[in-house]
XYZ file of C-alpha atoms in Angstrom:
576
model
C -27.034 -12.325 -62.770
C -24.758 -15.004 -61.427
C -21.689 -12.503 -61.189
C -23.915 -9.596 -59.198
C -25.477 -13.057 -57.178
C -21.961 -13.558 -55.922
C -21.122 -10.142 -55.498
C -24.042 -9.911 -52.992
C -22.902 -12.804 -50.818
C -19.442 -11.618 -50.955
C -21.145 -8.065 -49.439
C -22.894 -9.994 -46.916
C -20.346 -12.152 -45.413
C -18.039 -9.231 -45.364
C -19.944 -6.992 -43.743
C -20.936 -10.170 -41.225
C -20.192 -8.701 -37.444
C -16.526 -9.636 -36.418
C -15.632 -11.122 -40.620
C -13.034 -8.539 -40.999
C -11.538 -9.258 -36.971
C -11.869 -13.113 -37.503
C -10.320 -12.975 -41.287
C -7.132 -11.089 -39.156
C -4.677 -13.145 -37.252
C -6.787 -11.936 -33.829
C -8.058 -14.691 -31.272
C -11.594 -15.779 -31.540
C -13.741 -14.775 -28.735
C -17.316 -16.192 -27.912
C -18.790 -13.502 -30.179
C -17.248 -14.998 -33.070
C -18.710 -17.429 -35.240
C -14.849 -19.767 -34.804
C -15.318 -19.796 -30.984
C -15.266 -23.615 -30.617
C -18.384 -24.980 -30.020
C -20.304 -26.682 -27.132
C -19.406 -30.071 -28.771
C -15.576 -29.150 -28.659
C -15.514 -27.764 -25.370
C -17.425 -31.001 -23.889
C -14.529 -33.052 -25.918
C -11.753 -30.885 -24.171
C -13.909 -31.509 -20.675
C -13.942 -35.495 -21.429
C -10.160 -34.914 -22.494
C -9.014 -33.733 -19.150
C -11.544 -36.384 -17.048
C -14.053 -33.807 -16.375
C -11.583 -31.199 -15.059
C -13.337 -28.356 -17.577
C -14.933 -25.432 -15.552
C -17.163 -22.979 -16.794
C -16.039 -19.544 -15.205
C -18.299 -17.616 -12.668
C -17.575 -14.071 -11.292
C -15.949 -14.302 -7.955
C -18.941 -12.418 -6.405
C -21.831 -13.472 -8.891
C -23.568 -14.894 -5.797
C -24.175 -11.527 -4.454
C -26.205 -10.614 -7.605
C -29.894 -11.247 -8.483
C -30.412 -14.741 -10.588
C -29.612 -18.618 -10.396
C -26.236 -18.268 -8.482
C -27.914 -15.462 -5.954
C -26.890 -17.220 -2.565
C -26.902 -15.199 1.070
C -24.590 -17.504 2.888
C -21.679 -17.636 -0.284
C -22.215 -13.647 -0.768
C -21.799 -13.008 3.065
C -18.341 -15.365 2.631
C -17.591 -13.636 -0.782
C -17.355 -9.994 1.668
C -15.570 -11.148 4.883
C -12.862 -13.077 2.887
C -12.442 -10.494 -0.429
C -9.852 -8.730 0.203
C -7.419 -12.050 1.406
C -5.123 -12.957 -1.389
C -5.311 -16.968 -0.559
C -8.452 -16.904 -0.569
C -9.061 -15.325 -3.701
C -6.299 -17.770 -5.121
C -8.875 -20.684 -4.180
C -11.439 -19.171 -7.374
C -10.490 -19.594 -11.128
C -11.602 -16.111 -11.551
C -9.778 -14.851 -8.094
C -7.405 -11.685 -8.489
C -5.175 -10.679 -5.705
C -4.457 -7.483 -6.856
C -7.240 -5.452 -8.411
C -6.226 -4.225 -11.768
C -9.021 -2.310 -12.281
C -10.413 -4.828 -14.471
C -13.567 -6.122 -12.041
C -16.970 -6.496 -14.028
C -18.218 -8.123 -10.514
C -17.241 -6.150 -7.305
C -18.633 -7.327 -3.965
C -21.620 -6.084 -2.883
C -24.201 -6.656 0.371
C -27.583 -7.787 -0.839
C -29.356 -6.923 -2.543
C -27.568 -5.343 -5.198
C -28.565 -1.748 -6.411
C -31.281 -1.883 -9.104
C -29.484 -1.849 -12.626
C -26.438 -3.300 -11.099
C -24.507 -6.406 -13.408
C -22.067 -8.859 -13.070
C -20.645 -10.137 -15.593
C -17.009 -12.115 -16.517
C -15.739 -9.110 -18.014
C -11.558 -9.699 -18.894
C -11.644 -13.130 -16.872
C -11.517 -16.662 -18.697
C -14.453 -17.793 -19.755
C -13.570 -21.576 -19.271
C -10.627 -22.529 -17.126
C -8.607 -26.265 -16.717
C -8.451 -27.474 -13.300
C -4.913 -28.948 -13.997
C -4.002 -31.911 -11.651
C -1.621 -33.865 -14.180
C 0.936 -33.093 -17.004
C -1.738 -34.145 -19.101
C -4.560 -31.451 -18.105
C -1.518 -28.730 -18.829
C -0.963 -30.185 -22.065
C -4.799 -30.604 -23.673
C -5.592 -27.146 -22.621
C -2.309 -25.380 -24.605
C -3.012 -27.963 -27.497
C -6.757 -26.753 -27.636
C -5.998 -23.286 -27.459
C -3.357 -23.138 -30.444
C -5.996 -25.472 -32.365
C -8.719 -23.296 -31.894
C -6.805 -20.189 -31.909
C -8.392 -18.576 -28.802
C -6.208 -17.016 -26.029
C -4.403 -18.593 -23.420
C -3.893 -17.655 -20.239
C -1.811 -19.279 -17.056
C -2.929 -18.612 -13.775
C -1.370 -19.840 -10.150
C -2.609 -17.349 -7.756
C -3.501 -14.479 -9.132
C -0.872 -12.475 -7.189
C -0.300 -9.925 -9.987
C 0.145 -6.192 -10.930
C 0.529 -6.761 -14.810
C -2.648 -8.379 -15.646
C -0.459 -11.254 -16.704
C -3.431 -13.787 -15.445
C -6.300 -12.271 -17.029
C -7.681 -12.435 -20.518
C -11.079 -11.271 -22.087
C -12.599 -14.358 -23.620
C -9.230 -16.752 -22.799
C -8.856 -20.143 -21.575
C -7.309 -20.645 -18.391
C -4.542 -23.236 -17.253
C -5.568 -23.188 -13.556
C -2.270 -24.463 -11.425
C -3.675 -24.115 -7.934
C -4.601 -27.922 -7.754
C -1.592 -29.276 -9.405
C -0.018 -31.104 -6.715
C 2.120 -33.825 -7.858
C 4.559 -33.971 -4.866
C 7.356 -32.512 -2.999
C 10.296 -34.414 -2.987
C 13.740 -33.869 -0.576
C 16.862 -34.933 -2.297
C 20.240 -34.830 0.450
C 21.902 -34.673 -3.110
C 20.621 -32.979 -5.849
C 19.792 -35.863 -8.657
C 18.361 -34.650 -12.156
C 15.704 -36.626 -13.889
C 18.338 -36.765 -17.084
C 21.461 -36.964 -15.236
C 22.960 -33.269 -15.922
C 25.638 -32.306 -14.383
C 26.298 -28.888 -15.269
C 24.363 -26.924 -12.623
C 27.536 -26.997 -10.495
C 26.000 -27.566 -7.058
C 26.308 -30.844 -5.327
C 24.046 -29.799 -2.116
C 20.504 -30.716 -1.198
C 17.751 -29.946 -3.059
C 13.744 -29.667 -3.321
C 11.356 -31.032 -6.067
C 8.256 -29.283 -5.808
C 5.665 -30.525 -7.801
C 2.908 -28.362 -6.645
C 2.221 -24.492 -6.297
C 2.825 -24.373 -2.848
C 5.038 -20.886 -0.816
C 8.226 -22.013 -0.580
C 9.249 -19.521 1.385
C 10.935 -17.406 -0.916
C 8.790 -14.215 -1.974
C 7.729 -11.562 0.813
C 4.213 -13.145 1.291
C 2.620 -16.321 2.415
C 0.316 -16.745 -0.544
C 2.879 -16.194 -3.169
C 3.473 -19.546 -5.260
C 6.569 -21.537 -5.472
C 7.009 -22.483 -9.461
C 4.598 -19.956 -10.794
C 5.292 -16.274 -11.574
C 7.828 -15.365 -8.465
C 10.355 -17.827 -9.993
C 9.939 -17.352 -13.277
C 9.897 -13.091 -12.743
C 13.020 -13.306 -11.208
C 11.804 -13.792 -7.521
C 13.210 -12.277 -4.319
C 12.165 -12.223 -0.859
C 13.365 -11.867 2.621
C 16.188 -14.929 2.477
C 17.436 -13.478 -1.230
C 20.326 -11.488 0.407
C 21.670 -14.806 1.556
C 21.158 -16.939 -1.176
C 20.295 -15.517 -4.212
C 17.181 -14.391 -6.122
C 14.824 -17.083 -6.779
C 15.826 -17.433 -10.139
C 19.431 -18.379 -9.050
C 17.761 -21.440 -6.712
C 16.294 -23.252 -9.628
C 18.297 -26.374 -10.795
C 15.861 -28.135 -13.050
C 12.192 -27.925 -14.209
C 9.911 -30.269 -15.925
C 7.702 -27.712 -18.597
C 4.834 -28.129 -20.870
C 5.905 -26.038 -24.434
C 3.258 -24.272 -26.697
C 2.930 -27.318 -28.718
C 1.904 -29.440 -25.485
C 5.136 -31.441 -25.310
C 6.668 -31.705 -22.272
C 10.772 -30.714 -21.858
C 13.473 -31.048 -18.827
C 15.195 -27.930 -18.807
C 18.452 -27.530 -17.001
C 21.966 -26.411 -17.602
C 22.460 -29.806 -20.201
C 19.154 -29.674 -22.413
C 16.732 -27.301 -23.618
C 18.665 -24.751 -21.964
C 17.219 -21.985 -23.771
C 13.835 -22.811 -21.853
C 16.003 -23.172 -18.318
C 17.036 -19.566 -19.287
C 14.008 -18.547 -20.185
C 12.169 -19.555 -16.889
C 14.877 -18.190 -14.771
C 13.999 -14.467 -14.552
C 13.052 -13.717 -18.336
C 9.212 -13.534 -17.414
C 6.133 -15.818 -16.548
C 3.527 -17.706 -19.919
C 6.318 -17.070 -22.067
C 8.418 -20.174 -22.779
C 5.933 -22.696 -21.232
C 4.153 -23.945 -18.416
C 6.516 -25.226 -15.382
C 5.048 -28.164 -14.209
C 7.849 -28.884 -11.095
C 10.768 -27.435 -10.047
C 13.471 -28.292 -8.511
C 15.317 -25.636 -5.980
C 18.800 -25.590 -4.131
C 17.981 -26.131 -0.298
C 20.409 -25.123 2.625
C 21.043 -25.824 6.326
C 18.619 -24.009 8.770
C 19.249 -20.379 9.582
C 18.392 -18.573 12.544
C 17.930 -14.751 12.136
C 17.809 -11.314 13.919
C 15.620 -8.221 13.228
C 14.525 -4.822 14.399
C 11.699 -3.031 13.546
C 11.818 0.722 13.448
C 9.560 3.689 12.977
C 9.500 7.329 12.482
C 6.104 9.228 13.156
C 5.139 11.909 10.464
C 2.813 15.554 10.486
C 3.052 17.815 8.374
C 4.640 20.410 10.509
C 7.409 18.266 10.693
C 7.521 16.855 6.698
C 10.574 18.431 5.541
C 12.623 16.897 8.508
C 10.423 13.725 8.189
C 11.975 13.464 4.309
C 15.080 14.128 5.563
C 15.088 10.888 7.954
C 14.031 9.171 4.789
C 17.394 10.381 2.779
C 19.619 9.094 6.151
C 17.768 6.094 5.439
C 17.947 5.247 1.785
C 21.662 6.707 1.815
C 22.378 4.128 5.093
C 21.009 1.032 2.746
C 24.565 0.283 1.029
C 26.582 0.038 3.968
C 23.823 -1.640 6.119
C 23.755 -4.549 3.025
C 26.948 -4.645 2.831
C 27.505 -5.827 6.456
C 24.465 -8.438 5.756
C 21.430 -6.355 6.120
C 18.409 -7.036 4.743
C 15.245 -4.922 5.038
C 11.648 -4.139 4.008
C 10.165 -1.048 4.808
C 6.731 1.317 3.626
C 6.498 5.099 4.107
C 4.050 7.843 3.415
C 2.003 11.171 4.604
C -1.037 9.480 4.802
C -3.323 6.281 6.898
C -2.370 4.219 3.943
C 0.465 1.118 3.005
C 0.785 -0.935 0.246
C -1.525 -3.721 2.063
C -4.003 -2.220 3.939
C -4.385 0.744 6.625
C -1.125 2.227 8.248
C -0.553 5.255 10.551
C 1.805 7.898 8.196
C 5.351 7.493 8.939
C 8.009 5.419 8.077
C 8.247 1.887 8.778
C 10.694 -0.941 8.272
C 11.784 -4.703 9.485
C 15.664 -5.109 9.117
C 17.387 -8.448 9.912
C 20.504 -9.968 9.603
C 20.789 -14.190 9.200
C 22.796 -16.258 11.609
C 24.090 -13.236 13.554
C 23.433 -12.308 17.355
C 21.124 -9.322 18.250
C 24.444 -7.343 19.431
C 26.319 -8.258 16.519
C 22.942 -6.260 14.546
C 22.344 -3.467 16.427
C 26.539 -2.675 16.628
C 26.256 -2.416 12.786
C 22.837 -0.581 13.274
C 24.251 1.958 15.756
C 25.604 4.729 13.439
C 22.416 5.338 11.137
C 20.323 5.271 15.041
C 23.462 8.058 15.604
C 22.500 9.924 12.468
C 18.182 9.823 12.666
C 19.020 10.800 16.451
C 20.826 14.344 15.462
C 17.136 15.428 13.468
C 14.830 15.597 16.471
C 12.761 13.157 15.412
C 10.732 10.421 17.454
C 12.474 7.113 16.742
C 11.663 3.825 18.403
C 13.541 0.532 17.267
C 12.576 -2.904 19.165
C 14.538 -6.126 18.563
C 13.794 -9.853 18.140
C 15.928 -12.788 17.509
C 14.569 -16.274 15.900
C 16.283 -19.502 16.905
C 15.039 -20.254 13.084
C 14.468 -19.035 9.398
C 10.670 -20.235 10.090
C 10.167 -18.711 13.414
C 11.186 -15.268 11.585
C 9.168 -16.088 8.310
C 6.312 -16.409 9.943
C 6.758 -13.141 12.180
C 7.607 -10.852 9.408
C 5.618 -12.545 6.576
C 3.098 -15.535 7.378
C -0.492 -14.628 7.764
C -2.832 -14.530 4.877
C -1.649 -10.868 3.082
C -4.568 -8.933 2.565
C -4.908 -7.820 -2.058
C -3.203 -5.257 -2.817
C -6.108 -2.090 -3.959
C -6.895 -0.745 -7.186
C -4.436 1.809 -8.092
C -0.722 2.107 -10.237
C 2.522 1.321 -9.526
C 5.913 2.671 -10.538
C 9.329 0.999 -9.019
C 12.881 0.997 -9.697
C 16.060 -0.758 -8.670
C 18.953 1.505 -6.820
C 22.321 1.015 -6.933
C 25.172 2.348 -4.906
C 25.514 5.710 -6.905
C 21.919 6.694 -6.536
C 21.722 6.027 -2.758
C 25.296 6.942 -1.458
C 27.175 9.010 -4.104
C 24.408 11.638 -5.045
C 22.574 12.796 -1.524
C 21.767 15.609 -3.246
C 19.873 14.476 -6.131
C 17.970 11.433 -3.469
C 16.778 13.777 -1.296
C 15.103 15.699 -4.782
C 13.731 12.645 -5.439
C 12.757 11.742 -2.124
C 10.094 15.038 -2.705
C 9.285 14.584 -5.649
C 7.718 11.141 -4.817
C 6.721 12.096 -1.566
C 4.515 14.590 -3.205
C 1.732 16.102 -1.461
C 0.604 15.179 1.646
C -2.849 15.019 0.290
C -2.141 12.529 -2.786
C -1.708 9.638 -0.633
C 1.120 8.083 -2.261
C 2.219 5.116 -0.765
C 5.890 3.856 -0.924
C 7.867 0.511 -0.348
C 11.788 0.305 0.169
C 12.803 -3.777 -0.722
C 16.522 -3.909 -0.054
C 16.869 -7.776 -0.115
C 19.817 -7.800 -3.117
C 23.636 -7.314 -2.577
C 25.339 -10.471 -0.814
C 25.059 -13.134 -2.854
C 22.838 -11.895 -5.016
C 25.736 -9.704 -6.395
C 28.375 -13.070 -6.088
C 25.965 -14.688 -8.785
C 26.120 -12.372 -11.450
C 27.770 -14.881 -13.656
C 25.735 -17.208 -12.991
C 25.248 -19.129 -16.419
C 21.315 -19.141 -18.476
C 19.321 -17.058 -16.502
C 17.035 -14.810 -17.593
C 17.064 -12.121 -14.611
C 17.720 -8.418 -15.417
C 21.277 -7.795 -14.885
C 20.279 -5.097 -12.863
C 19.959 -7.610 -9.895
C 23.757 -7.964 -9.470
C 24.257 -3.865 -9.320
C 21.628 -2.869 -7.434
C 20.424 -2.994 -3.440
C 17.122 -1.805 -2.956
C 13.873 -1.367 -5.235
C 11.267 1.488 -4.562
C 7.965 1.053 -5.404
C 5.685 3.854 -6.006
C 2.025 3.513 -5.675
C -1.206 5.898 -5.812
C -4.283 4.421 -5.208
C -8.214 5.762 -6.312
C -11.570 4.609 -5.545
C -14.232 2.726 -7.212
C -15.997 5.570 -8.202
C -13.312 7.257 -9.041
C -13.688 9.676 -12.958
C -11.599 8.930 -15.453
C -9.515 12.234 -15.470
C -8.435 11.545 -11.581
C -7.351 8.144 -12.661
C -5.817 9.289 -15.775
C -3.794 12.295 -13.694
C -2.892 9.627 -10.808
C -1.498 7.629 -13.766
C 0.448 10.075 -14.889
C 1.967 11.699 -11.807
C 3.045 7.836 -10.339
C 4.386 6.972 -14.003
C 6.177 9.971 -15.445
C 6.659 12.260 -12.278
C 7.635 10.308 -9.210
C 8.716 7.312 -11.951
C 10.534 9.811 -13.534
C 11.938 11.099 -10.965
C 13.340 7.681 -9.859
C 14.705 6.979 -13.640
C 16.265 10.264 -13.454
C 18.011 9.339 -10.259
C 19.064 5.645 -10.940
C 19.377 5.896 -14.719
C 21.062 3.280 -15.632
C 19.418 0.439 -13.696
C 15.601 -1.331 -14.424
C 12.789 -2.959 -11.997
C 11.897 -6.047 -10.796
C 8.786 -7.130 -13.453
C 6.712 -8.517 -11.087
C 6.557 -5.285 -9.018
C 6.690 -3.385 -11.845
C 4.068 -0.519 -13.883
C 1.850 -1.789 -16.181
C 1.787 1.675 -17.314
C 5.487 2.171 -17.647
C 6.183 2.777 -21.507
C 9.402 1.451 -21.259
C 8.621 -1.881 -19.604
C 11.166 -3.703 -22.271
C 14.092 -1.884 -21.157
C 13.028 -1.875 -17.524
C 12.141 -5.438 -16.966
C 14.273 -6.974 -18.789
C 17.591 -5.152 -19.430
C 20.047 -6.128 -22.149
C 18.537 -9.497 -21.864
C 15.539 -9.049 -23.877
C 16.471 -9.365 -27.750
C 18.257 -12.452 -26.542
C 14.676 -13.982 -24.367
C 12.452 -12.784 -27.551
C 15.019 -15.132 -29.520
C 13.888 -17.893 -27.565
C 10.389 -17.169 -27.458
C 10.184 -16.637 -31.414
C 11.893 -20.578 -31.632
C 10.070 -21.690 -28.804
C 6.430 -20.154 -29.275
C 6.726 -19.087 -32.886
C 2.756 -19.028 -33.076
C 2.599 -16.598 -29.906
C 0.430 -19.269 -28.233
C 1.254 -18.031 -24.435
C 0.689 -14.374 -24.558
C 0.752 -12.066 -21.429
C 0.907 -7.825 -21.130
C 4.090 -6.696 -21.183
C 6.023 -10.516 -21.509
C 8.336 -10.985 -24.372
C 7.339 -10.581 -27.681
C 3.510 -9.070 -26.489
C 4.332 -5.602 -28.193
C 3.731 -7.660 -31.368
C 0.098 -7.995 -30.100
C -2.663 -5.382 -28.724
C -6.446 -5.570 -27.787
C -8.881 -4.015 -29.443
C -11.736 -2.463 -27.670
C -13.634 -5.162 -26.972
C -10.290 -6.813 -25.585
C -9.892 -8.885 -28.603
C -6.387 -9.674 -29.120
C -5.185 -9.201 -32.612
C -1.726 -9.358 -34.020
C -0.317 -5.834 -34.754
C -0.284 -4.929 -38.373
């Protein structure tokens, strides 16, 4: 009787919802009967002076219940779609990844219509000192629930997001901004090689750096790799960063530069965001003011006049060498349709170009012979120029504002080096149509040629973790179909498909041998190690496997996350 007694209980508990998930290395979630307690999470709140928040829907205000509030909803509607303000919510996303339990709506909602967290944290810490950073990561790997790192929320890859997770929330940590005339480390080092000024920033404020005023200093633009309008000048952002004060998975802190813990300075220079650690400050190489030139140009599409209208677009792409070369830089969206990557846009083809600390004739004489070439087609071309007495002046012209989230959709993009734009015409203007596609698919598509210059004279630059790809290649294009909230799951699952094997194909086939940018990359691509990373990867999983050997800081498609997977409920379990 004993014996079949015990056999019973054994029965019961393992047939006990979520036994056979919980007895697996998976995170708990709050389903489980291991989620810490109320008790633990009110000691973690006390821990961090109260800084503990309990994670609402962005829009939950909109909905019937407690939190239903006209004046917040009407605010939650007019400001949606602006990526700083977003940034300003634990729960804020710039980009929708198609993730969103709680969309906006105008009150009153529809009858039967819920909002719930869905893959957002369920409790997040309002970090404001080392310490916050460090309690949270400690109580995560104690309690073996997921951790998540979140800045702003400016993200394709779902890299801040996490069903049932803990959140470190860096938009409040603001420890200071500090101007050195000469670059002085915190341990003395003297291996970075640079004896110029420099910039501690403390705080996840735009530095100025990435293509968009809400993008974050020390968050996941340095620590992707980072590139933006002054990169062709100076380097990617990876290449800027000197030092860096980081919290490790087992909530000690480390000063990572070219002397110590170098493996971590590596690491966090290029070889992927919530990998390594969590950078608390940063400290960047800063240079003498710039002034700058630029042009804007566009080409008006129909579709009487498409195949021409493509061919502009292969003068273009197969000008980008030469132009970078003579210290171009440019950003630039085209498509058939009302559509760009941020927001509406007349079809055609548009792009700023610039040149630093040159005159306006000194731009447009290097400009002149691709004007020459898009002249010969027929087509309407207007080009207007500015010059900027300062970098500032032309940040803010080209880039400031508050950039409006980027819509729910997929993205494919790939880096293109000389061969692929200059040497093959042939085979870019094939794959010119091939992403074009139809006029009626509304693909959308972004040229970033910001690399070359000295982005190319660092390519032996010592621990970083950047694709090598950077120091080969000039532009990036970025692919991107978009599809509606209601929207079935065989149109999403065919746009997924045409941006990620046809017109990403199409771009692999054409510039084989190069990779993407990862924070600008598909979450869909299948072959995001190879892509993102380069030959660099086997050498950042080394790090993260001594650095994080309990795979405390886990993000989709970071180093090392093939070794984990979510189950249907978006559980994340270890992969047998």
């Amino acid at each position: 009787m004993a014996v079949l007694s015990l056999f019973l209980f054994a029965i019961a508990v393992l047939s006990r919802p979520g036994f056979a998930l919980e007895t697996r290395n998976c995170k708990y979630v709050p389903a489980d009967s291991l989620w810490p307690s109320p008790l633990a999470w009110d000691t973690l709140n006390t821990t961090i002076s109260g800084q503990l928040i309990a994670v609402e829907p962005v829009a939950i205000s909109c909905y019937p219940g407690p939190l239903f509030d006209n004046k917040t909803c009407a605010e939650v509607n007019s400001q949606w779609i602006k990526c700083a303000w977003q940034a300003d919510h634990p729960a804020g996303m710039c980009v929708n990844t198609g993730n969103l339990a709680c969309p906006p709506v105008l009150p009153p909602a529809a009858t039967g219509a819920i909002c719930t967290i869905g893959n957002q944290a369920r409790y997040a810490v309002n970090a404001t000192s080392p310490e916050h950073v460090a309690a949270g990561i400690k109580f995560a790997s104690e309690n073996n629930i997921r951790l998540v790192v979140k800045t702003t929320g400016h993200d394709f890859l779902r890299r801040s997001e996490g069903f049932g997770s803990l959140e470190v929330w860096m938009r409040y940590y603001r420890t200071g901004i500090n101007f050195q005339d000469t670059f002085e480390s915190i341990s003395g080092c003297m291996g970075a090689d640079w004896t110029g000024s420099a910039l501690k920033i403390g705080k996840q404020c735009h530095r100025g750096g990435g293509g968009a005023a809400s993008i974050g200093a020390i968050g996941g633009w340095l620590q992707g790799g980072g590139y933006g309008p002054a990169s062709h000048q100076y380097g990617i952002g990876a290449d800027q960063l000197l030092e860096a004060e980081v919290v490790l998975a087992d909530g000690s802190i480390a000063i990572a530069n070219a002397c110590q813990n170098t493996d971590v300075y590596t690491g966090i220079r290029g070889g992927g965001p919530s990998t390594y650690g969590v950078v608390l400050s940063a400290t960047f190489k800063t240079y003498p003011m710039v002034g700058a030139v630029a042009h804007k140009l566009s080409l008006a599409y129909s579709q009487s006049n498409r195949s021409t209208f493509l061919d502009a677009i292969t003068t273009l792409y197969s000008s980008y060498p030469d132009l970078i070369d003579a210290g171009y830089a440019l950003g630039g969206f085209w498509g058939q349709s009302n559509r760009s990557l941020v927001g509406p846009a007349a079809p055609g083809y548009f792009h700023t170009a610039y040149m630093i600390n040159r005159t306006v004739s000194e731009a447009q004489a290097v400009f002149y012979p691709v004007q020459q070439k898009l002249a010969t087609l027929g087509l309407s071309v207007s080009v207007t120029w500015s010059s900027y007495d300062d970098y500032w002046s032309f940040f803010e012209a080209t880039s400031g504002g508050d950039d409006p989230g980027f819509p729910l959709g997929v993205v494919y993009s790939r880096f293109l080096d000389r061969k692929s734009l200059k040497d093959n015409t042939t085979g870019l203007r094939q794959m010119i149509e091939v992403v074009a596609g139809a006029p009626d698919d509304g693909a959308i598509h972004n040229s970033a040629c910001m690399s070359g210059g000295k982005v190319w004279e660092n390519a032996n630059e010592p621990h970083i973790g950047a694709h090598p790809a950077w120091r080969t290649s000039y532009c990036m294009h970025i692919a991107q179909r978009i599809w509606t909230e209601d929207a079935d799951d065989a149109l999403i699952s065919s746009i997924k498909h045409d941006v990620t094997y046809i017109k990403g194909g199409a771009l692999t086939a054409l510039a084989p041998d190069t990779g993407t940018y990862m924070n600008e990359g598909g979450r869909e691509d299948p072959d995001w190690k190879a892509n993102f990373y380069g030959s660099n990867y086997n050498r950042l999983l080394d790090i993260k496997k001594q650095r994080d050997p309990n795979s405390v800081f886990y993000c989709p498609t970071c180093v090392g996350s093939d070794e984990w997977a979510e189950d249907g409920s978006g559980r994340l379990c270890q992969v047998l």
